[in-house]
CSV table of C-alpha atoms in Angstrom, one decimal:
chain,number,residue,atom,x,y,z
A,299,MET,CA,6.4,-6.0,14.4
A,300,LYS,CA,5.7,-9.5,13.0
A,301,LYS,CA,1.9,-9.4,13.1
A,302,LEU,CA,-0.5,-6.5,12.7
A,303,ILE,CA,-3.1,-5.3,15.1
A,304,THR,CA,-6.1,-5.4,12.7
A,305,ALA,CA,-7.2,-8.2,10.4
A,306,ALA,CA,-6.6,-6.0,7.4
A,307,ALA,CA,-3.1,-5.3,8.6
A,308,ILE,CA,-2.5,-9.0,9.3
A,309,ALA,CA,-3.2,-9.6,5.6
A,310,LEU,CA,-0.6,-7.0,4.7
A,311,LEU,CA,2.2,-8.8,6.6
A,312,LEU,CA,1.2,-12.2,5.4
A,313,ALA,CA,1.6,-10.8,1.9
A,314,GLY,CA,5.0,-9.5,2.8
A,315,HIS,CA,4.3,-5.8,2.5
A,316,ALA,CA,5.0,-4.5,6.0
A,317,ALA,CA,7.0,-1.3,5.6
A,318,GLY,CA,9.9,-0.4,7.8
A,319,SER,CA,10.3,3.1,9.2
A,320,SER,CA,12.3,5.6,7.2
A,321,ILE,CA,12.8,8.0,10.1
A,322,ASP,CA,16.0,10.0,10.4
A,323,ILE,CA,16.3,10.0,14.2
A,324,ALA,CA,19.3,12.2,14.2
A,325,HIS,CA,17.1,15.2,13.9
A,326,SER,CA,15.6,16.8,17.0
A,327,ALA,CA,13.3,19.9,17.3
A,328,ALA,CA,13.3,22.5,20.0
A,329,ALA,CA,9.7,23.3,19.4
A,330,PRO,CA,6.9,20.6,19.4
A,331,LEU,CA,6.8,18.6,16.2
A,332,SER,CA,3.7,18.9,14.0
A,333,LEU,CA,2.0,15.9,12.5
A,334,VAL,CA,0.8,15.8,8.8
A,335,VAL,CA,-1.1,12.8,7.4
A,336,ASP,CA,-1.8,12.6,3.6
A,337,GLY,CA,-0.8,16.3,3.2
A,338,GLN,CA,-3.1,17.6,6.0
A,339,ALA,CA,-2.2,18.6,9.6
A,340,VAL,CA,-3.8,16.4,12.2
A,341,LEU,CA,-3.9,16.0,16.0
A,342,PRO,CA,-2.3,19.4,16.9
A,343,TYR,CA,-2.9,18.6,20.6
A,344,ALA,CA,-0.8,15.5,20.5
A,345,ALA,CA,2.6,16.3,19.1
A,346,PRO,CA,5.1,13.6,18.1
A,347,PHE,CA,8.4,13.4,20.0
A,348,HIS,CA,11.7,11.5,20.4
A,349,SER,CA,12.5,9.2,23.2
A,350,GLY,CA,15.7,7.2,23.4
A,351,GLY,CA,16.4,8.0,19.7
A,352,ILE,CA,13.0,6.7,18.7
A,353,LEU,CA,10.3,8.8,17.1
A,354,TYR,CA,6.9,8.4,18.6
A,355,VAL,CA,3.5,9.4,17.2
A,356,PRO,CA,0.1,9.4,19.0
A,357,ALA,CA,-1.7,6.1,18.8
A,358,ARG,CA,-4.8,8.0,17.6
A,359,THR,CA,-3.0,8.4,14.3
A,360,LEU,CA,-4.3,4.8,13.6
A,361,LEU,CA,-7.8,6.4,13.3
A,362,GLU,CA,-6.5,8.1,10.2
A,363,PHE,CA,-6.1,4.6,8.7
A,364,TYR,CA,-8.7,2.3,10.2
A,365,SER,CA,-12.4,2.6,11.2
A,366,MET,CA,-12.1,1.7,14.9
A,367,GLU,CA,-12.9,2.9,18.4
A,368,LEU,CA,-10.5,3.8,21.1
A,369,GLN,CA,-11.3,3.4,24.8
A,370,TRP,CA,-9.0,4.2,27.7
A,371,ASN,CA,-9.2,2.3,31.0
A,372,ASN,CA,-7.8,4.6,33.6
A,373,THR,CA,-7.8,1.9,36.3
A,374,LEU,CA,-5.8,-0.6,34.3
A,375,LYS,CA,-4.0,2.1,32.3
A,376,GLN,CA,-4.7,0.4,29.0
A,377,LEU,CA,-5.9,1.6,25.6
A,378,THR,CA,-8.3,-0.7,23.7
A,379,LEU,CA,-8.6,-0.5,20.0
A,380,SER,CA,-11.9,-2.1,18.9
A,381,THR,CA,-13.0,-3.1,15.4
A,382,SER,CA,-15.8,-5.3,14.2
A,383,TRP,CA,-13.4,-8.3,14.2
A,384,ASP,CA,-11.0,-7.9,17.1
A,385,LYS,CA,-9.8,-5.9,20.1
A,386,THR,CA,-6.3,-4.9,20.7
A,387,ILE,CA,-4.9,-3.7,24.1
A,388,LEU,CA,-2.0,-1.3,24.3
A,389,THR,CA,-0.4,-1.0,27.7
A,390,PRO,CA,2.0,1.9,28.2
A,391,GLY,CA,5.5,0.6,29.2
A,392,SER,CA,4.9,-2.7,27.4
A,393,ALA,CA,6.5,-3.7,24.1
A,394,SER,CA,3.8,-6.2,23.3
A,395,VAL,CA,0.1,-6.1,22.5
A,396,GLN,CA,-2.8,-8.5,23.3
A,397,VAL,CA,-5.3,-9.2,20.5
A,398,THR,CA,-8.5,-11.0,21.0
A,399,TYR,CA,-11.0,-11.9,18.3
A,400,THR,CA,-14.6,-10.7,18.7
A,401,GLN,CA,-16.3,-13.2,16.4
A,402,THR,CA,-14.4,-16.3,17.6
A,403,ASP,CA,-12.5,-17.5,20.6
A,404,GLY,CA,-8.8,-17.0,20.7
A,405,GLY,CA,-6.2,-14.3,20.0
A,406,TYR,CA,-2.5,-13.8,20.3
A,407,GLN,CA,0.2,-11.7,22.0
A,408,GLU,CA,2.8,-10.0,19.8
A,409,GLU,CA,5.9,-8.0,20.3
A,410,LEU,CA,6.0,-4.3,19.1
A,411,ASP,CA,8.9,-2.5,17.5
A,412,SER,CA,9.3,-0.4,20.6
A,413,PRO,CA,7.4,0.0,23.9
A,414,VAL,CA,4.2,1.9,24.1
A,415,LEU,CA,4.5,5.2,26.0
A,416,LEU,CA,2.1,7.4,28.0
A,417,LYS,CA,2.8,11.1,27.8
A,418,ALA,CA,0.6,13.9,29.1
A,419,GLY,CA,-2.3,11.5,29.4
A,420,ARG,CA,-2.0,10.3,25.8
A,421,VAL,CA,-0.8,6.9,24.4
A,422,TYR,CA,2.0,6.9,21.9
A,423,ILE,CA,3.5,4.3,19.6
A,424,ALA,CA,6.8,4.2,17.7
A,425,ALA,CA,6.7,5.6,14.1
A,426,ALA,CA,8.1,2.3,13.0
A,427,THR,CA,5.2,0.5,14.5
A,428,LEU,CA,2.8,2.9,12.7
A,429,ASP,CA,4.5,2.1,9.4
A,430,SER,CA,4.3,-1.6,9.9
A,431,LEU,CA,0.7,-1.4,11.0
A,432,THR,CA,-0.5,0.6,8.0
A,433,GLY,CA,2.1,0.2,5.2
A,434,ALA,CA,2.7,4.0,5.4
A,435,VAL,CA,5.9,5.9,5.2
A,436,THR,CA,6.7,8.2,8.1
A,437,GLU,CA,9.3,10.9,7.6
A,438,LEU,CA,10.8,13.8,9.6
A,439,ASN,CA,11.3,16.8,7.4
A,440,PRO,CA,14.9,18.1,7.0
A,441,GLY,CA,14.2,21.0,9.3
A,442,GLY,CA,13.2,18.6,12.1
A,443,SER,CA,9.9,20.4,12.8
A,444,ARG,CA,7.3,18.3,11.0
A,445,VAL,CA,6.5,14.6,10.9
A,446,THR,CA,4.7,13.5,7.7
A,447,VAL,CA,2.8,10.3,7.2
A,448,THR,CA,2.3,9.2,3.6
A,449,PRO,CA,-0.1,6.3,3.1
A,450,GLY,CA,1.5,3.5,1.2
A,451,SER,CA,0.0,1.5,-1.7
A,452,LEU,CA,-1.5,-1.0,0.8
A,453,SER,CA,-2.6,1.4,3.5
A,454,THR,CA,-6.2,1.9,4.4
A,455,THR,CA,-7.2,5.5,5.1
A,456,VAL,CA,-10.6,6.6,6.2
A,457,ARG,CA,-9.9,10.3,5.7
A,458,VAL,CA,-10.3,12.6,2.7
A,459,PRO,CA,-6.8,13.8,1.7
A,460,ALA,CA,-6.2,17.5,1.3
A,461,ALA,CA,-4.4,17.0,-2.0
A,462,PRO,CA,-6.8,16.1,-4.9
A,463,LEU,CA,-6.0,13.1,-7.1
A,464,ALA,CA,-6.8,15.2,-10.2
A,465,VAL,CA,-7.5,18.8,-11.2
A,466,ALA,CA,-9.1,19.8,-14.5
A,467,GLU,CA,-6.5,21.4,-16.7
A,468,ASN,CA,-8.7,24.2,-17.8
A,469,ASN,CA,-10.3,25.0,-14.4
A,470,SER,CA,-8.4,24.7,-11.2
A,471,LYS,CA,-11.6,24.8,-9.2
A,472,VAL,CA,-12.7,21.4,-10.6
A,473,LYS,CA,-11.1,18.6,-8.5
A,474,LEU,CA,-11.3,14.9,-7.7
A,475,TYR,CA,-10.6,13.4,-4.3
A,476,ALA,CA,-10.5,9.9,-2.9
A,477,ALA,CA,-13.1,9.4,-0.2
A,478,LEU,CA,-11.7,6.1,1.0
A,479,LYS,CA,-8.5,4.2,0.4
A,480,ASP,CA,-8.8,0.5,1.1
A,481,GLY,CA,-5.7,-1.4,0.4
A,482,ASN,CA,-5.1,-1.3,-3.4
A,483,THR,CA,-8.6,0.1,-4.0
A,484,TYR,CA,-10.2,3.5,-4.0
A,485,LYS,CA,-13.7,3.1,-2.6
A,486,GLY,CA,-15.6,6.2,-3.3
A,487,PHE,CA,-14.7,9.6,-4.6
A,488,ILE,CA,-15.5,13.3,-4.1
A,489,LEU,CA,-16.0,15.8,-6.9
A,490,GLU,CA,-15.5,19.5,-6.2
A,491,VAL,CA,-16.7,22.3,-8.4
A,492,ASN,CA,-16.2,25.9,-7.2
A,493,GLY,CA,-16.0,24.9,-3.6
A,494,LYS,CA,-19.1,22.6,-3.7
A,495,LYS,CA,-18.5,18.9,-3.2
A,496,GLN,CA,-20.5,15.7,-3.9
A,497,SER,CA,-19.6,12.0,-3.2
A,498,PHE,CA,-19.8,9.2,-5.7
A,499,ASN,CA,-19.5,5.5,-4.9
A,500,TRP,CA,-17.2,4.6,-7.8
A,501,THR,CA,-14.7,1.8,-6.9
A,502,VAL,CA,-11.4,1.4,-8.8
A,503,SER,CA,-7.9,0.1,-8.2
A,504,ARG,CA,-5.2,2.4,-7.0
A,505,ASP,CA,-2.8,2.8,-9.9
A,506,TYR,CA,-0.1,5.4,-9.1
A,507,SER,CA,1.4,5.1,-12.6
A,508,HIS,CA,-2.0,6.0,-14.2
A,509,PRO,CA,-3.8,8.6,-12.1
A,510,PRO,CA,-7.4,9.6,-12.9
A,511,GLN,CA,-8.0,12.2,-15.6
A,512,LEU,CA,-10.4,15.0,-15.1
A,513,PHE,CA,-12.0,17.1,-17.8
A,514,TYR,CA,-14.4,20.1,-17.6
A,515,ALA,CA,-16.2,20.6,-21.0
A,516,ASP,CA,-19.7,20.7,-22.5
A,517,VAL,CA,-19.7,17.2,-23.9
A,518,ASP,CA,-23.4,17.0,-24.4
A,519,SER,CA,-23.8,20.4,-26.1
A,520,ASP,CA,-26.4,21.8,-23.7
A,521,GLY,CA,-24.4,25.0,-23.1
A,522,LYS,CA,-23.1,24.0,-19.7
A,523,PRO,CA,-19.8,22.1,-18.9
A,524,GLU,CA,-19.9,18.6,-17.6
A,525,ILE,CA,-17.2,16.9,-15.5
A,526,THR,CA,-15.7,13.9,-17.2
A,527,VAL,CA,-13.6,11.5,-15.1
A,528,VAL,CA,-11.5,8.8,-16.7
A,529,PHE,CA,-10.1,5.9,-14.5
A,530,THR,CA,-7.5,3.4,-15.7
A,531,LEU,CA,-8.7,0.0,-14.3
A,532,GLY,CA,-5.7,-2.0,-15.4
A,533,THR,CA,-2.9,-2.4,-17.9
A,534,GLY,CA,-0.8,-5.3,-19.2
A,535,THR,CA,0.6,-6.8,-22.4
A,536,SER,CA,-1.7,-5.6,-25.1
A,537,LEU,CA,-4.3,-4.5,-22.5
A,538,VAL,CA,-5.5,-1.1,-21.3
A,539,ALA,CA,-8.9,-1.0,-19.5
A,540,GLN,CA,-10.4,2.4,-18.8
A,541,GLU,CA,-13.7,3.6,-17.3
A,542,VAL,CA,-15.5,6.9,-17.9
A,543,HIS,CA,-18.0,8.9,-15.9
A,544,VAL,CA,-19.8,12.1,-16.9
A,545,VAL,CA,-21.4,14.2,-14.3
A,546,LYS,CA,-23.6,17.3,-14.6
A,547,PRO,CA,-22.5,19.4,-11.6
A,548,GLU,CA,-25.6,21.6,-11.4
A,549,GLN,CA,-27.7,18.6,-10.1
A,550,TRP,CA,-24.7,16.3,-9.3
A,551,LYS,CA,-26.3,13.9,-11.7
A,552,GLU,CA,-24.3,11.2,-13.5
A,553,ILE,CA,-25.4,10.6,-17.1
A,554,SER,CA,-24.9,7.2,-18.7
A,555,VAL,CA,-22.1,6.5,-21.2
A,556,PRO,CA,-22.0,3.2,-23.1
A,557,ALA,CA,-18.5,1.6,-22.8
A,558,ALA,CA,-16.5,2.0,-25.9
A,559,ASP,CA,-16.0,-1.7,-26.6
A,560,LYS,CA,-19.8,-2.4,-26.2
A,561,ALA,CA,-20.8,0.6,-28.3
A,562,ALA,CA,-18.3,-0.4,-31.1
A,563,SER,CA,-19.3,-4.1,-30.9
A,564,ALA,CA,-23.0,-3.1,-31.5
A,565,VAL,CA,-22.2,-1.5,-34.8
A,566,VAL,CA,-19.1,-3.3,-36.1
A,567,SER,CA,-19.1,-6.8,-37.6
A,568,SER,CA,-16.1,-8.6,-39.0
A,569,SER,CA,-15.0,-11.8,-40.8
A,570,ILE,CA,-11.6,-13.2,-41.5
A,571,SER,CA,-10.8,-15.4,-44.5
A,572,LEU,CA,-7.8,-16.7,-46.5
A,573,ASP,CA,-7.1,-15.4,-50.0
A,574,LYS,CA,-4.3,-17.4,-51.5
A,575,ALA,CA,-1.2,-16.3,-49.6
A,576,ASP,CA,-3.0,-13.4,-47.9
A,577,VAL,CA,-5.4,-12.9,-45.0
A,578,LEU,CA,-8.5,-10.8,-45.5
A,579,LEU,CA,-10.2,-9.0,-42.7
A,580,LYS,CA,-13.6,-7.6,-43.7
A,581,LEU,CA,-15.3,-5.0,-41.6
A,582,GLU,CA,-18.8,-3.6,-41.8
A,583,LEU,CA,-19.6,-0.5,-39.7
A,584,THR,CA,-23.3,0.1,-39.5
A,585,GLY,CA,-23.1,3.2,-37.3
A,586,PRO,CA,-24.4,6.7,-38.1
A,587,VAL,CA,-22.1,6.8,-41.2
A,588,PRO,CA,-22.1,3.2,-42.6
A,589,SER,CA,-19.0,2.0,-44.2
A,590,LYS,CA,-17.1,-1.2,-45.3
A,591,VAL,CA,-13.4,-1.8,-45.1
A,592,THR,CA,-11.3,-4.7,-46.2
A,593,LEU,CA,-7.9,-5.1,-44.6
A,594,ARG,CA,-5.4,-7.3,-46.6
A,595,LEU,CA,-2.5,-8.8,-44.7
A,596,PRO,CA,-0.1,-10.1,-47.4
A,597,ASP,CA,1.7,-13.4,-47.0
A,598,ARG,CA,0.0,-14.2,-43.7
A,599,ALA,CA,-2.1,-17.2,-44.8
A,600,GLU,CA,0.5,-19.6,-43.6
A,601,ASP,CA,-0.4,-18.6,-40.0
A,602,GLY,CA,-3.9,-20.0,-40.7
A,603,LEU,CA,-7.3,-19.3,-39.3
A,604,LYS,CA,-6.4,-21.2,-36.2
A,605,TYR,CA,-4.2,-18.3,-35.3
A,606,PHE,CA,-6.4,-15.5,-36.6
A,607,GLY,CA,-9.8,-16.9,-35.7
A,608,SER,CA,-13.0,-16.2,-37.6
A,609,LYS,CA,-13.5,-12.5,-36.6
A,610,ALA,CA,-11.7,-9.6,-35.0
A,611,ALA,CA,-11.8,-8.8,-31.3
A,612,ILE,CA,-12.8,-5.3,-30.0
A,613,GLY,CA,-11.7,-3.4,-26.9
A,614,ALA,CA,-8.6,-5.0,-25.5
A,615,VAL,CA,-7.0,-1.5,-25.4
A,616,THR,CA,-9.3,1.5,-24.7
A,617,TYR,CA,-8.6,5.1,-24.1
A,618,TYR,CA,-11.1,7.9,-23.4
A,619,SER,CA,-10.4,11.6,-23.8
A,620,VAL,CA,-12.1,15.0,-24.2
A,621,GLU,CA,-11.1,17.3,-27.0
A,622,ASN,CA,-12.9,20.4,-28.3
A,623,ASN,CA,-16.0,19.7,-26.1
A,624,LYS,CA,-16.2,16.1,-27.6
A,625,LEU,CA,-16.1,12.9,-25.6
A,626,LEU,CA,-13.9,10.5,-27.6
A,627,ALA,CA,-12.7,6.9,-27.3
A,628,ASP,CA,-10.1,4.9,-29.1
A,629,THR,CA,-10.6,1.1,-28.8
A,630,SER,CA,-8.4,-1.5,-30.4
A,631,LEU,CA,-9.3,-4.0,-33.2
A,632,MET,CA,-7.2,-7.2,-32.7
A,633,VAL,CA,-6.7,-10.5,-34.5
A,634,GLY,CA,-5.1,-13.6,-33.1
A,635,MET,CA,-4.1,-13.5,-29.5
A,636,THR,CA,-2.6,-10.0,-29.2
A,637,GLU,CA,-2.1,-8.6,-32.7
A,638,SER,CA,-3.6,-5.2,-33.1
A,639,VAL,CA,-4.5,-4.2,-36.7
A,640,GLY,CA,-6.0,-0.8,-36.1
A,641,THR,CA,-8.2,1.4,-33.9
A,642,LEU,CA,-11.9,2.1,-33.8
A,643,LYS,CA,-12.3,5.8,-33.2
A,644,LEU,CA,-15.6,6.8,-31.5
A,645,GLU,CA,-17.2,10.2,-30.9
A,646,TYR,CA,-20.1,10.4,-28.4
A,647,LYS,CA,-23.1,12.8,-28.6
A,648,ALA,CA,-26.0,13.5,-26.3
A,649,GLY,CA,-28.9,11.0,-26.5
A,650,LYS,CA,-32.4,10.8,-25.0
A,651,THR,CA,-31.2,9.2,-21.7
A,652,GLY,CA,-27.5,10.0,-21.7
A,653,MET,CA,-24.5,9.9,-24.0
A,654,GLU,CA,-24.7,7.7,-27.1
A,655,LEU,CA,-22.5,6.9,-30.1
A,656,GLY,CA,-22.3,9.8,-32.5
A,657,SER,CA,-19.8,8.4,-35.0
A,658,ILE,CA,-17.3,5.6,-35.5
A,659,ALA,CA,-14.5,5.1,-38.0
A,660,PHE,CA,-11.7,2.5,-38.4
A,661,GLU,CA,-8.1,3.7,-38.6
A,662,PRO,CA,-5.7,0.9,-39.6
A,663,HIS,CA,-2.1,0.8,-38.3
A,664,GLU,CA,0.4,2.1,-40.8
A,665,ARG,CA,2.2,-1.1,-41.7
A,666,GLY,CA,3.9,-1.9,-45.0
A,667,GLU,CA,2.1,-5.2,-45.4
A,668,ALA,CA,-1.4,-3.8,-44.8
A,669,ILE,CA,-3.5,-2.6,-47.7
A,670,VAL,CA,-6.8,-1.0,-47.1
A,671,GLU,CA,-9.5,-1.6,-49.8
A,672,LYS,CA,-12.7,0.4,-49.5
């Protein structure tokens, strides 16, 4: 399949991310195959099957990935897949599709991986075609009884997966689900507490190496636990960006939390100067417990203020956590381009309209050349 049926899928192929099928067609099953998408059984009335050594899945499986309408023309024996931007016609017996654009004139015809089939009044496409259309990975289990479809990193799914993205460590009844996967982005989430669910329109990137974190603790000291969700927005060289959300499950109300870098920047001022062969970084913390710190970097004056700048930068690396019913944050203090000299450690408390900064302290890195002068 060299082009994809939908505009979103076309973008996938143009980006070079079309996935090939990983089907082991040597397996066959005496009983009808079951179909599982994203960990949940679907379409029990339309079982996958093998034909000529090729595994086929119902075309309706595409509805698990895209918001579209399917319409069968019994006279022409054609299935039309309609979205807001195009219409695609699948014709049983044909190994090609016809795509027409709804907003502009034109379209194209493209070859499929294998012919479209009609069985028991239902239209089927090859599993390899499904994979290339969606970026998913389709597999036949070793016993040959179940076909599983796992959405890939560039898939779009419009279904809520059965498996949660995160479960609170101290309470297995507190869970976080993705409401919509759109390419490399999660668009919307569902929180569940004791079987009750509520949707939230948070949008974050899909980072499999840094899954969401979920905590269930009384972070605002009102006697009732809140749900705290921590998303990792991005990572890189000397960069970690996280986002935190705190929700009161009784009313499904989200309470505000000032971002760690902004909360720290509001109460921390700094200046950098040269002292003979050394560099001095002076910090003044005007938070709930005011303090002043001087960090001396011996024999660094030769790097000059052009390298160090006139003041330190806050927040390039930020981590949130919950410990002992306290919402905490660590955010970096950096000089130069990417040189971290220590961490600002924040503890939040309940405020009049949400969470607010409770305390802040500076913790320098343990380096031999650094001397802290209070």
